Coordinates of C-alpha atoms in Angstrom, one line a residue:
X1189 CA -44.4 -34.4 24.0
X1190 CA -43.3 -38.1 24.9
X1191 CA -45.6 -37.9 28.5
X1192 CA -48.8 -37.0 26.5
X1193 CA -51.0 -39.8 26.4
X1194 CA -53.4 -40.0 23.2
X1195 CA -56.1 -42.2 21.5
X1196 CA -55.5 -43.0 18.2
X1197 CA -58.0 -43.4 14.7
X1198 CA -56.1 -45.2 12.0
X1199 CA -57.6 -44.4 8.8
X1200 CA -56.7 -44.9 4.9
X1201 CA -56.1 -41.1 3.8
X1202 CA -55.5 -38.2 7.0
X1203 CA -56.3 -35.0 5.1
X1204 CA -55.6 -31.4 6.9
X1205 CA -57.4 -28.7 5.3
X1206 CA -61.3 -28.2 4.2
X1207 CA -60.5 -25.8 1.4
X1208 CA -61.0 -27.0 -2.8
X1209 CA -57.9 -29.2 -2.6
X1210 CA -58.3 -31.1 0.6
X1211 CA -61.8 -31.3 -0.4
X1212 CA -61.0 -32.9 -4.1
X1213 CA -59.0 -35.2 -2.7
X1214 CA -61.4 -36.8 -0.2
X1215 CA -64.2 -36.8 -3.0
X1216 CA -61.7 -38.2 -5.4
X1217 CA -60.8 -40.9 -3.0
X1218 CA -64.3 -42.4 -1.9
X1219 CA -65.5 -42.4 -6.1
X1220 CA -62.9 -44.4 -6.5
X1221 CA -63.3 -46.8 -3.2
X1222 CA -66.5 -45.9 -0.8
X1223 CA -64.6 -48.5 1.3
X1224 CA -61.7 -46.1 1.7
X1225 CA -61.5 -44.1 5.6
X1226 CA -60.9 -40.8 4.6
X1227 CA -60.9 -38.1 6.9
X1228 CA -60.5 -34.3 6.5
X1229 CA -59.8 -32.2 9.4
X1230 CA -60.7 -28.6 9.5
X1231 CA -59.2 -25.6 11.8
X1232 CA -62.2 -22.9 11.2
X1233 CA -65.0 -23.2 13.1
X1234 CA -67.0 -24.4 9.5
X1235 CA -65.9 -25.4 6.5
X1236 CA -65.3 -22.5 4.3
X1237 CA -64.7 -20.3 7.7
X1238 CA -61.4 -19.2 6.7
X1239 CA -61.3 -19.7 2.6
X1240 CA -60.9 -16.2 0.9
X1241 CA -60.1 -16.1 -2.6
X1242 CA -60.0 -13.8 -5.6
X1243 CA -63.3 -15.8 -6.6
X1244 CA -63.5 -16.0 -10.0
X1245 CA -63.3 -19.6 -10.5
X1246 CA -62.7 -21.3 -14.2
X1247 CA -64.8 -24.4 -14.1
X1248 CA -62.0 -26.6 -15.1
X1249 CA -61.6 -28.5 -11.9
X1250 CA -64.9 -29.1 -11.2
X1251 CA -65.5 -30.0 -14.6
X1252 CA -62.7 -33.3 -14.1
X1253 CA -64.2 -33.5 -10.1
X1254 CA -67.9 -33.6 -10.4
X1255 CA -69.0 -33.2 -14.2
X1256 CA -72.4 -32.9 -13.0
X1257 CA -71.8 -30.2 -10.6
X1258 CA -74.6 -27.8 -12.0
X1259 CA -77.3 -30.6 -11.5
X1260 CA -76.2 -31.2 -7.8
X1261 CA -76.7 -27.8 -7.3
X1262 CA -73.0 -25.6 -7.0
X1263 CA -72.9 -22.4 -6.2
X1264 CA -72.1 -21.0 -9.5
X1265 CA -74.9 -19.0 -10.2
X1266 CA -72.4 -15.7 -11.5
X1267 CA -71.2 -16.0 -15.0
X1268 CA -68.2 -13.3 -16.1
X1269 CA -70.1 -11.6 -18.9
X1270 CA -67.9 -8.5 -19.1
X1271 CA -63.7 -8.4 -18.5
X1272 CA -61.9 -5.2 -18.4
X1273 CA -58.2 -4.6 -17.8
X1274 CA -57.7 -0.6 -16.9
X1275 CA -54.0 1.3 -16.0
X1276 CA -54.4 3.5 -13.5
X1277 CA -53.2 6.7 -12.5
X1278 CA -54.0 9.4 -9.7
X1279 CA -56.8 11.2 -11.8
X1280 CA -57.7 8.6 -14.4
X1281 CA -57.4 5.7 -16.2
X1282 CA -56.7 3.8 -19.6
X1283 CA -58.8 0.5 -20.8
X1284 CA -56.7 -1.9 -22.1
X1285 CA -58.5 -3.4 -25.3
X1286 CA -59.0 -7.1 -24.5
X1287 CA -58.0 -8.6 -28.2
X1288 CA -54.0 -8.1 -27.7
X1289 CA -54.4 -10.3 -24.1
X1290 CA -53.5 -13.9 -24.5
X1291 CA -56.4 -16.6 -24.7
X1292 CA -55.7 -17.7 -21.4
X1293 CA -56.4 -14.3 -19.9
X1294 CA -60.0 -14.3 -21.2
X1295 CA -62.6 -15.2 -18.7
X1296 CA -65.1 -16.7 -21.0
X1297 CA -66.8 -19.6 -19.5
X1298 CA -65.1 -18.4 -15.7
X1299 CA -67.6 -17.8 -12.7
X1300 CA -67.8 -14.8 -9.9
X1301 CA -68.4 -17.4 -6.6
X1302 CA -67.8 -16.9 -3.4
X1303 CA -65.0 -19.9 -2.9
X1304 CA -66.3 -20.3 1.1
X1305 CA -69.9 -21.6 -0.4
X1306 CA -68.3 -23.6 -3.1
X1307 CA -66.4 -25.5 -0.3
X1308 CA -68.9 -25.8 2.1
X1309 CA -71.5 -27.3 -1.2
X1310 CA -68.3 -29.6 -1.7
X1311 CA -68.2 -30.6 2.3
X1312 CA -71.8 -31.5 1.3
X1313 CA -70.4 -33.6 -1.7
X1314 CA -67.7 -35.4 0.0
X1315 CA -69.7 -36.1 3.5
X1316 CA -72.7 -38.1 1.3
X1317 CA -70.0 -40.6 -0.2
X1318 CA -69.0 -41.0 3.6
X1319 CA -65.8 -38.6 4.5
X1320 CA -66.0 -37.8 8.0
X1321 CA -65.1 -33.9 7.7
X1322 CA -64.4 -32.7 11.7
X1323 CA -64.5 -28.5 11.8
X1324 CA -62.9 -27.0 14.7
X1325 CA -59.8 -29.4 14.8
X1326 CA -56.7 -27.9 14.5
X1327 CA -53.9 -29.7 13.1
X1328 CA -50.6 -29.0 15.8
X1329 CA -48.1 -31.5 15.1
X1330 CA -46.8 -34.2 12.8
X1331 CA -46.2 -37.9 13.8
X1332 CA -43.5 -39.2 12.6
X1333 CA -43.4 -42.8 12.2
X1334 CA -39.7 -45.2 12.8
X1335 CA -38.1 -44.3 9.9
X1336 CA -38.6 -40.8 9.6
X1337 CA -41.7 -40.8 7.4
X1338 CA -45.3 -38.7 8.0
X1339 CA -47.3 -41.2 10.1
X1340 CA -50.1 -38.8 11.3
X1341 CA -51.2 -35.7 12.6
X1342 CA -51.9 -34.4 16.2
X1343 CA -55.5 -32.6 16.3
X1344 CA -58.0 -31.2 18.7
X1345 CA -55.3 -29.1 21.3
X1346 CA -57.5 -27.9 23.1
X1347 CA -56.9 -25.5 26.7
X1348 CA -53.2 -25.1 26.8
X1349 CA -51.8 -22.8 29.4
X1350 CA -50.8 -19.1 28.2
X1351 CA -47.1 -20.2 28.0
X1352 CA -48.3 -23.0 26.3
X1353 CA -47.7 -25.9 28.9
X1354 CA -50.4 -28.4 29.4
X1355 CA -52.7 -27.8 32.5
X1356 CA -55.3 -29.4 34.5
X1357 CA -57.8 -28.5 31.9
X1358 CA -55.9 -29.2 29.1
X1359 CA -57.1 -31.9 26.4
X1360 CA -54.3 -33.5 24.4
X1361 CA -55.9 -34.1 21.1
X1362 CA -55.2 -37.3 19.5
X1363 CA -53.5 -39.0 17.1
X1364 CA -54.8 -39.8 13.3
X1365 CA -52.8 -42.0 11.3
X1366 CA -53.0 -42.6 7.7
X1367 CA -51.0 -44.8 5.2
X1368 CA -50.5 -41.3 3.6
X1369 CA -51.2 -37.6 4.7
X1370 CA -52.3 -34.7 2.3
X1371 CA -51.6 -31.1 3.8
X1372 CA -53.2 -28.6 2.1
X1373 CA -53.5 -25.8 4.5
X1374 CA -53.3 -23.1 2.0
X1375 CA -50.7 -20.4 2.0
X1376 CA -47.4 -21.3 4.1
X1377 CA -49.1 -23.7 5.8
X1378 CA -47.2 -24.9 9.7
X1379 CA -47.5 -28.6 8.6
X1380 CA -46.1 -27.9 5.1
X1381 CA -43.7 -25.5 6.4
X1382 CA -42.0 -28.1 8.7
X1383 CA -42.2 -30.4 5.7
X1384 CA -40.8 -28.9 2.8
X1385 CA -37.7 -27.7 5.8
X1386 CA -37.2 -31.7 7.3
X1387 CA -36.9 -33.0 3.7
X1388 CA -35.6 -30.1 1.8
X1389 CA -37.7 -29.8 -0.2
X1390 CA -37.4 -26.7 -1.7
X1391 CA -33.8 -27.7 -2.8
X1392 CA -33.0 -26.9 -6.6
X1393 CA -36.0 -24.3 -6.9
X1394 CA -36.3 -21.3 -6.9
X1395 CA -37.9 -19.1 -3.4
X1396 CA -41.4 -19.2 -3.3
X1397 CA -43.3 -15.6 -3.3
X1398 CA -46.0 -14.4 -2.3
X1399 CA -48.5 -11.2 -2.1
X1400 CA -51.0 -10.2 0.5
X1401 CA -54.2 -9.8 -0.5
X1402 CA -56.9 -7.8 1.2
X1403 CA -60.2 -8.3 -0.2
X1404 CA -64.1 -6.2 1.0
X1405 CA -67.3 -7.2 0.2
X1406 CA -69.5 -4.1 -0.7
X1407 CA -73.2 -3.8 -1.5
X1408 CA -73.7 -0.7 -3.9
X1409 CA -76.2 1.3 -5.2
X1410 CA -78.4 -1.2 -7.3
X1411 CA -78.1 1.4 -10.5
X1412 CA -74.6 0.8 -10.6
X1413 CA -74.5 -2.7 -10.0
X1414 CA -74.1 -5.0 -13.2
X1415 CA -73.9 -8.8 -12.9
X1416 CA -71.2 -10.8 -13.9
X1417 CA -68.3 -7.6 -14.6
X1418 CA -65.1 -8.5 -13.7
X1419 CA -62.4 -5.9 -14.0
X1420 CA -58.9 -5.9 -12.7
X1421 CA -56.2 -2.6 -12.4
X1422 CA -52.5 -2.3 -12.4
X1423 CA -50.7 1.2 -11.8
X1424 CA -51.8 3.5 -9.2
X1425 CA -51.3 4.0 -6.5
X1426 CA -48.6 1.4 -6.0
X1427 CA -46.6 3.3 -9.1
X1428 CA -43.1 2.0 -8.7
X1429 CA -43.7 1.1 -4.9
X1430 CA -44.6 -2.5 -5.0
X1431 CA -46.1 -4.7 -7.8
X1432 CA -49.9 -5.6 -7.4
X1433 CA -52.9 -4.4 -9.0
X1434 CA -56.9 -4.8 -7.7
X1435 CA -59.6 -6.7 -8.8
X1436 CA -63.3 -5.3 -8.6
X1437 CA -66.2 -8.4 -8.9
X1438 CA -69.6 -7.8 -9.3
X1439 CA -71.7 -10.7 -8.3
X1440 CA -75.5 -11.0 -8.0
X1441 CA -77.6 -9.2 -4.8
X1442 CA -76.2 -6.2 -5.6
X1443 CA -72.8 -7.0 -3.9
X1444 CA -69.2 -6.6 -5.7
X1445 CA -65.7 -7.9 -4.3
X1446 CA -63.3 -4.8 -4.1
X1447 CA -59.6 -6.6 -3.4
X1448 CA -56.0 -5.2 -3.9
X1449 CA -53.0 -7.5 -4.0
X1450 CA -49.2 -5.8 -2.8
X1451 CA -46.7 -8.3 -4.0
X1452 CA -44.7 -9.2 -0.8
X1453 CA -41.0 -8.2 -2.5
X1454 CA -40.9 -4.5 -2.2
X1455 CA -38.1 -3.0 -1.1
X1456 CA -39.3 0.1 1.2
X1457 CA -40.0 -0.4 5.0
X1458 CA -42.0 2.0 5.0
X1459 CA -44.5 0.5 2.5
X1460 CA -47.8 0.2 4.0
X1461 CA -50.1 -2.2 2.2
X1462 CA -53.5 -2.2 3.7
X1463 CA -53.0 2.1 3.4
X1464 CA -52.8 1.7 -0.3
X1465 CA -55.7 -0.4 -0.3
X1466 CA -57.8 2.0 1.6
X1467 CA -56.0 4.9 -1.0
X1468 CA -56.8 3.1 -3.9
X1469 CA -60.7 3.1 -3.5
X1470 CA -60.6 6.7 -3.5
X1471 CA -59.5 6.9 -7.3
X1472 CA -62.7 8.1 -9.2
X1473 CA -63.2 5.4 -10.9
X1474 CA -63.7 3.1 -7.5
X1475 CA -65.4 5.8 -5.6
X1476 CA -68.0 6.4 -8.1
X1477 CA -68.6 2.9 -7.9
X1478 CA -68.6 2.6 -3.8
X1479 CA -70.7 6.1 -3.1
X1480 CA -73.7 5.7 -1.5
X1481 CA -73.0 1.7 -0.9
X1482 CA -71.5 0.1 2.4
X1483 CA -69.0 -2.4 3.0
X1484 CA -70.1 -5.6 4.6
X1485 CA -67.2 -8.0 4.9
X1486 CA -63.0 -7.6 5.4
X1487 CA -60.5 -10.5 4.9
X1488 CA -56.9 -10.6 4.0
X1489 CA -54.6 -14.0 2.7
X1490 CA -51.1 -14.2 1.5
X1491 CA -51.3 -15.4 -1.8
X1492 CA -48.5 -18.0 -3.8
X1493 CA -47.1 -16.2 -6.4
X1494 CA -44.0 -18.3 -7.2
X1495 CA -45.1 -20.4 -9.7
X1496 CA -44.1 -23.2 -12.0
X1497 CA -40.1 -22.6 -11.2
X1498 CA -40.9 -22.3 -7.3
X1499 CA -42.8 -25.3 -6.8
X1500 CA -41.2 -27.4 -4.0
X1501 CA -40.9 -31.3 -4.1
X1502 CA -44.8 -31.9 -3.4
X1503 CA -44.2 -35.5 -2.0
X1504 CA -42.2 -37.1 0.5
X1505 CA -42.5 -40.3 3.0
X1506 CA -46.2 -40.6 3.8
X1507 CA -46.7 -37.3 3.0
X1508 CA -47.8 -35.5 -0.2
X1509 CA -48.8 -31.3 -0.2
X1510 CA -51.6 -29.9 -2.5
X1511 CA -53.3 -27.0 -3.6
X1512 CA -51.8 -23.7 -2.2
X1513 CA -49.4 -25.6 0.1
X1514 CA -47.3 -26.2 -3.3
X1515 CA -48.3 -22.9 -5.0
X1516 CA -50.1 -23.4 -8.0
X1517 CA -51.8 -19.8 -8.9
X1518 CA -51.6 -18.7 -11.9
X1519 CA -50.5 -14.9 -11.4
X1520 CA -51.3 -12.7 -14.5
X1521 CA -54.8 -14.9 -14.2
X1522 CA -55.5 -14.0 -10.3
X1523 CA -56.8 -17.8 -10.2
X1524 CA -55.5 -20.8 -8.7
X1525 CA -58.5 -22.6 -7.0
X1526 CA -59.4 -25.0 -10.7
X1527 CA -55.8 -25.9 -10.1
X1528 CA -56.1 -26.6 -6.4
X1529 CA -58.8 -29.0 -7.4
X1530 CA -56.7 -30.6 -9.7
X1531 CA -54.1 -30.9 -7.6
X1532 CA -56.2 -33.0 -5.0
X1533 CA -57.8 -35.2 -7.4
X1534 CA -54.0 -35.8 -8.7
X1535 CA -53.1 -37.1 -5.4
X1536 CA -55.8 -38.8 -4.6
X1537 CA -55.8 -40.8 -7.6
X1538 CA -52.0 -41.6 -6.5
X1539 CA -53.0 -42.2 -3.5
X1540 CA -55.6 -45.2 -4.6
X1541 CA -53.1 -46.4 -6.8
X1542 CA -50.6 -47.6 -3.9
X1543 CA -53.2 -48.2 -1.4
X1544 CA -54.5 -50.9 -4.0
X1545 CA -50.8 -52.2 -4.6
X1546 CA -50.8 -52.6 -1.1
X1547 CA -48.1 -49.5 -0.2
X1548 CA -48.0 -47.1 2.0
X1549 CA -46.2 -44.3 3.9
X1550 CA -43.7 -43.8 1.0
X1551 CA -43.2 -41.5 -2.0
X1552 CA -46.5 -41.0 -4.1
X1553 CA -44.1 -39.8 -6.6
X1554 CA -46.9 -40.6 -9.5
X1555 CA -48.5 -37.3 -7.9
X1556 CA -45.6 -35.2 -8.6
X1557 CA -45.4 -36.5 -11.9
X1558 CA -48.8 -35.6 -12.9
X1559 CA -48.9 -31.8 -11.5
X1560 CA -45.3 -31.0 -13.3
X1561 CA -46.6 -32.6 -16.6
X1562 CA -50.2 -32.5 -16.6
X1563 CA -52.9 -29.7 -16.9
X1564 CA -51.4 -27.6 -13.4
X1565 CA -47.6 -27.8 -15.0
X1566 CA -49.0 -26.8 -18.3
X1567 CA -51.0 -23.8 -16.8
X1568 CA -48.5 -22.5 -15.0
X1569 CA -45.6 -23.0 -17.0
X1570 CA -46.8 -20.4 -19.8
X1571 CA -47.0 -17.8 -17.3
X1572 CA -44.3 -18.7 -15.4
X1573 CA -41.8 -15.8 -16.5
X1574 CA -44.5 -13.0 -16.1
X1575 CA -43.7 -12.3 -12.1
X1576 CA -40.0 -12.2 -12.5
X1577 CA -40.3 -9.8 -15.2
X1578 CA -42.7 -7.4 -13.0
X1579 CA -40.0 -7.7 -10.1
X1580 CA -37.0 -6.9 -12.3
X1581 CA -38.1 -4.7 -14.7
X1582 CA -41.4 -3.0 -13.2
X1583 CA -45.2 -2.7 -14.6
X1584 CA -44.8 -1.4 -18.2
X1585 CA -42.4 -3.3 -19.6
X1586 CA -43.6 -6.4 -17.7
X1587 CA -46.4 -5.9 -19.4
X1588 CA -45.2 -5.8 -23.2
X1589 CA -42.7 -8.5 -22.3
X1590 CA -45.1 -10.7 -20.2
X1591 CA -47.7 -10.4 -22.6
X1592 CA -45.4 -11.6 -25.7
X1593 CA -44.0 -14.1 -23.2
X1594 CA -47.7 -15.7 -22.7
X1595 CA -48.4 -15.6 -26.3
X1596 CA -45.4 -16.8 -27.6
X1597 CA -45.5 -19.9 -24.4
X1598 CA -49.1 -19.9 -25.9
X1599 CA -47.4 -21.4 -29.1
X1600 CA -44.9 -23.6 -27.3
X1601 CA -42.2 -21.5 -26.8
X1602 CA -40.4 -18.7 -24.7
X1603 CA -37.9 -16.4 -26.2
X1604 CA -36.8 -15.8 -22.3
X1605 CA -36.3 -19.5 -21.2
X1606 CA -37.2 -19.5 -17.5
X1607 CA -36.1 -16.3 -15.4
X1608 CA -35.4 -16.6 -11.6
X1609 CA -36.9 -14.8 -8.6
X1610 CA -33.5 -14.6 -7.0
X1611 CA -34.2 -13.3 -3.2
X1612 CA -36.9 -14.0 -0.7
X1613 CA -39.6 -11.9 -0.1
X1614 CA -37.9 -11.3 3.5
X1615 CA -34.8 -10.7 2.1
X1616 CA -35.8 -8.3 -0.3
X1617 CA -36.9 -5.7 2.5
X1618 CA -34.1 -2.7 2.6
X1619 CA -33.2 -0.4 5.5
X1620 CA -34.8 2.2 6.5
X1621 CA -32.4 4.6 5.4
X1622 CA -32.9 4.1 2.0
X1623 CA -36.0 4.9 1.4
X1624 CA -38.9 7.9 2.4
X1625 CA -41.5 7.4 5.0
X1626 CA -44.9 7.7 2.9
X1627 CA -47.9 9.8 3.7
X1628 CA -51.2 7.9 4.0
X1629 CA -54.3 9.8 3.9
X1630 CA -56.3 9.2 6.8
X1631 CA -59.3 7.2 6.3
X1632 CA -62.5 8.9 5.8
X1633 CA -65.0 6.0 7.5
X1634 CA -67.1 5.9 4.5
X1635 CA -65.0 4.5 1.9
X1636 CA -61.6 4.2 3.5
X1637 CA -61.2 2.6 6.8
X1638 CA -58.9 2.0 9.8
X1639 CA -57.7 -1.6 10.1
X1640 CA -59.6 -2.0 13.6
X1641 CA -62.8 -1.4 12.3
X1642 CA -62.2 -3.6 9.2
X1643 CA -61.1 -6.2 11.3
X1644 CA -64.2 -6.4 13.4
X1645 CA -65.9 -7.0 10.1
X1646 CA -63.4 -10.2 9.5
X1647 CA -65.1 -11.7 12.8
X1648 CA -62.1 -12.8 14.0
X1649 CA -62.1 -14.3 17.4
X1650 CA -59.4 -16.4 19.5
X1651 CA -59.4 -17.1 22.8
X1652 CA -57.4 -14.4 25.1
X1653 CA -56.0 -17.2 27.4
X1654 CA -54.2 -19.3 25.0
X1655 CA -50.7 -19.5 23.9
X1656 CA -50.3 -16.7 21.1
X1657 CA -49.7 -18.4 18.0
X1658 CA -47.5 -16.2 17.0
X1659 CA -44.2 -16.6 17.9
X1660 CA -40.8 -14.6 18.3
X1661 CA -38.1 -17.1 17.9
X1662 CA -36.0 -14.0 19.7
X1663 CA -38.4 -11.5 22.3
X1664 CA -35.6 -8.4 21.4
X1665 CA -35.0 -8.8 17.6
X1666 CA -38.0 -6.3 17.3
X1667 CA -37.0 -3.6 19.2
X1668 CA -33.0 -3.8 18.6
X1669 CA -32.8 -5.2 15.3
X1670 CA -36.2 -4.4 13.0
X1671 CA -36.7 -1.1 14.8
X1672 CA -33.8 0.6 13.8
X1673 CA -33.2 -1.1 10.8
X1674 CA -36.3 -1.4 9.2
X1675 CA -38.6 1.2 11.3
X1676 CA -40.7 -2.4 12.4
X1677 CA -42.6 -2.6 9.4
X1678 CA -44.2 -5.3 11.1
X1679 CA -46.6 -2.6 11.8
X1680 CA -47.5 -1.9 8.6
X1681 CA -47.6 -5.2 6.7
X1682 CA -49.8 -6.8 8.8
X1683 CA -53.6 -6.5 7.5
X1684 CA -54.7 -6.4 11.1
X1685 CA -53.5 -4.6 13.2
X1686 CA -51.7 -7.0 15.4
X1687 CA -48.1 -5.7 16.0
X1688 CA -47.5 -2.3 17.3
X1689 CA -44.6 -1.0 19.2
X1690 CA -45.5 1.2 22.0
X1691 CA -43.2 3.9 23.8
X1692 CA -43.5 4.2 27.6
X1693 CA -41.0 5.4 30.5
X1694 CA -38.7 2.2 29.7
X1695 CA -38.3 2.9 25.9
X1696 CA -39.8 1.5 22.9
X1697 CA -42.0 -2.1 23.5
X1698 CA -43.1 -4.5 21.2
X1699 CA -46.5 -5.8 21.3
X1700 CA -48.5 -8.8 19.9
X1701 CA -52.1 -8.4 19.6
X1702 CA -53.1 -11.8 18.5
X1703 CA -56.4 -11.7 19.2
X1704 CA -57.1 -10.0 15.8
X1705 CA -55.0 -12.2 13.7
X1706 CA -57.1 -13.2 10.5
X1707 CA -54.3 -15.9 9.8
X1708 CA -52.5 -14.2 6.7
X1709 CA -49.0 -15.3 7.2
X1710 CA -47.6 -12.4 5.8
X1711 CA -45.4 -11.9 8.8
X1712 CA -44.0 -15.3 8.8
X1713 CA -43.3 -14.4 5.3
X1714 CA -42.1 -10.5 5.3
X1715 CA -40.5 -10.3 8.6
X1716 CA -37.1 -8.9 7.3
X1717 CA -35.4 -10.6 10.3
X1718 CA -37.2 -14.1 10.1
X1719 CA -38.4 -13.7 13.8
X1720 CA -42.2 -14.4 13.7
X1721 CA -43.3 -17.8 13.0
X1722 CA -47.2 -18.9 12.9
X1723 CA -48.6 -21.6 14.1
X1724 CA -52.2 -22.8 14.0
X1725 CA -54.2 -22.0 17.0
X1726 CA -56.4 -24.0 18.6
X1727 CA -59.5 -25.2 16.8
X1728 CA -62.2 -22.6 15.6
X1729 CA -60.2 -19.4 16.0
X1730 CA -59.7 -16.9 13.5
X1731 CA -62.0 -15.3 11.1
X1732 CA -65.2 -16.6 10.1
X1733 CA -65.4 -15.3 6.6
X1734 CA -69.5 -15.3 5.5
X1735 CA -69.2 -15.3 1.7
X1736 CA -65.9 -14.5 0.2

């Protein structure tokens, strides 16, 4: 807004996110000049706040990041000792034997972490080689500088009006300028969004996709507890559904990670995915495991699940994306936090490189060059075929064809070139019509619970008086369009509980409750109509995630 009045911090590097890419990047940045200004801005209310991740982490990153990361003390205490790969059905399941799985799949040498206490020991890290790390500052708005390139950010909005005006109590933020910006926000990131759309840079790729992951922390009977087991399930009860499979993590203090992933690009409205979670902990296998234990933690995150062929352009004038905000997970793997880290000490290599050749503000198209060719482009491009396959062809023969795909990519080549994902995840979504409602059991409140209750276990918080930051391009596209289209599956895809549509005397309403938002995206992502847009809140809102 031209009439807002705001200070202004120049610094060397501007840097929105405190999660493993962001976080590289400003250590990268300071080994290689302590005289840089670097600056990392941080929505949650701490670093590591709102970081939820699959959590087994290969050590790769670090490794090229901090060699000496176990003598400074990182917080991987959890080596994977045992990996095991089941199929399951309603009743049972089948181990698949680990010697057929390509090397890449084997977890040798990986670590169980929680990812929030890795970033908060890197905050550590990066604050004693001087970057100034500010929690609680949300990122609102790009500055753009005279000829169209990434100038800045706009942080610290803070006391807006409900219809988002500014007010007697409002405080504008300010302005922090680099010679280049790094936005890794994570998954469909606001900043990134409105990126990648001004520059187009999506253009010649394929649509990104995505899954939603929902993710407990349990702590279980000590006798059934056993360190370092990592173990990961395709199959039931998603059947033919949705794609997605689980992932079970036991780390140390008797606790384990219990997390199911729904790949965003099913076709049936009706599709509920936090329902299947809650079903699938009831197969025997998972409830044997959870009797008699109690579940201390809830999250949920979109995930990237694109890959090599839906990476966008990463860089553009003064502004360069990383991490998540690119989409650099690995799929079949469930990892993408060692490539995160890559990706920020990438770009802030890039980065130095211009800043010492006295540029700034343009194309750090050395960056680019270095994620497509180097370790991230060669991680990712072996696997890249094995989501497209799942989508088109469904779980079994995904997995013969994915699994000679990896190994064959494992020697150099593919006998399947590079396949397409074709539609969005949005535009994959089907009427109604097509497809039957499905029958959820209702949760049983020891194992299985309603999304209410799990959310209180998110700690999820926003203040009631602000704008909702989540918002309906149209007010009636809900009611008149997604209702009777798509039975508003905006009820059901969202991890949280936020959307409902409630009958009264007046008809059908639809109804936002923002408050427990836990800042998935998946309905900026799934909405079939495109309606729902997120935007960050203001600083400090949003989950506060202890260990995941």
């Amino acid at each position: 807004m031209a009439e807002i009045e705001r200070e202004a911090m120049e610094y060397d590097v501007v840097i929105v996110g405190a999660g493993p890419a962001g976080l590289s990047a400003a250590i990268r940045l300071k080994q290689l000049d302590a005289d840089l200004n670097v600056v990392v801005l941080e929505k949650g209310s701490e670093v590591g706040a709102h970081i939820l991740s699959g959590a087994v982490l290969d050590p790769c990153g670090l490794d090229a990041l901090i060699p000496d990361w176990k003598e400074k003390g990182a917080p991987l205490n959890v080596p994977v000792k045992a990996d095991n790969f089941y199929v399951l059905g309603e009743a049972g399941q089948i181990r698949v034997p680990n010697w057929p799985m390509p090397p890449l799949m084997n977890n040798h040498g990986n670590y169980i972490v929680s990812m929030a206490n890795v970033c908060r020991w890197m905050a550590e890290q990066a604050e004693e080689l001087g970057v100034e790390i500010f929690p609680g500052m949300s990122c609102s708005e790009l500055v753009y500088g005279d000829n169209g390139e990434v100038k800045g950010v706009v942080a610290g909005v803070f006391g807006l009006e409900a219809d988002g005006s500014y007010g007697p109590n409002t405080e504008p933020g300010m302005e922090l300028h680099g010679k280049y910006v790094f936005l890794s926000e994570g998954v469909r990131g606001s900043l990134a969004k409105e990126v990648i759309a001004k520059y187009d840079l999506q253009k010649g790729k394929e649509p990104q996709k995505f899954g939603i992951g929902m993710k407990e922390i349990w702590e279980i009977d000590p006798a059934k507890h056993r360190e370092g087991t990592v173990t990961h399930t395709m199959g039931w009860p998603l059947g033919g559904n949705a794609g997605g499979g689980s992932f079970i993590y036991h780390l140390d203090n008797n606790q384990v990670y219990v997390g199911f992933v729904v790949h965003l690009n099913y076709k049936n409205p009706h599709l509920f995915p936090y329902m299947e979670f809650q079903r699938f902990k009831h197969h025997p296998m998972v409830a044997e495991l959870l009797k008699g234990g109690k579940r201390v933690a809830y999250g949920a995150r979109a995930i990237t699940e694109g890959g090599y062929q839906s990476m966008p352009k990463m860089v553009a004038p003064g502004v360069a994306l990383l991490g998540c905000s690119v989409g650099m997970v690995n799929v079949p793997r469930i990892k993408g936090n060692h490539n995160a880290m890559l990706s920020g000490k990438a770009a802030a290599e890039a980065a130095y490189d211009a800043i010492q050749a006295g540029r700034q503000s343009d194309e750090l198209s050395a960056y680019e060059t270095e994620v497509r060719t180097g370790a991230i482009g060669k991680d990712l491009k072996k696997v890249r075929n094995v989501k497209p396959m799942w989508s088109k062809w469904g779980l079994v023969p995904s997995l013969a064809l994915g699994g000679l795909d990896m190994w064959t990519n494992t020697l150099g080549f593919s006998l399947f070139g590079t396949l397409g994902h074709g539609k969005t995840d949005a535009a994959a979504t089907e009427e109604a019509s097509k497809h039957k409602p499905i029958d959820y059991p209702k949760p049983d409140g020891t194992i299985s619970f309603d999304r209410l209750t799990n959310v209180s276990f998110a700690a999820t918080n926003h203040e009631e008086s602000q704008p909702c930051h989540l918002r309906l391009t149209d007010p009636d596209v809900p009611v008149k369009v997604n209702l009777p289209k798509y039975a508003e599956p905006a009820q059901r895809y969202c991890p949280a509980g936020v959307y409902e549509v409630v009958e009264d005397e007046s008809g059908p309403r639809f109804v936002v409750n923002f408050q427990n938002c836990v800042h998935c995206k998946t309905c900026d992502i799934k909405d079939p109509s495109q309606n729902i847009t997120w935007v960050t809140p203001q600083g400090g809102d949003g989950p506060n995630y202890p260990n995941m």
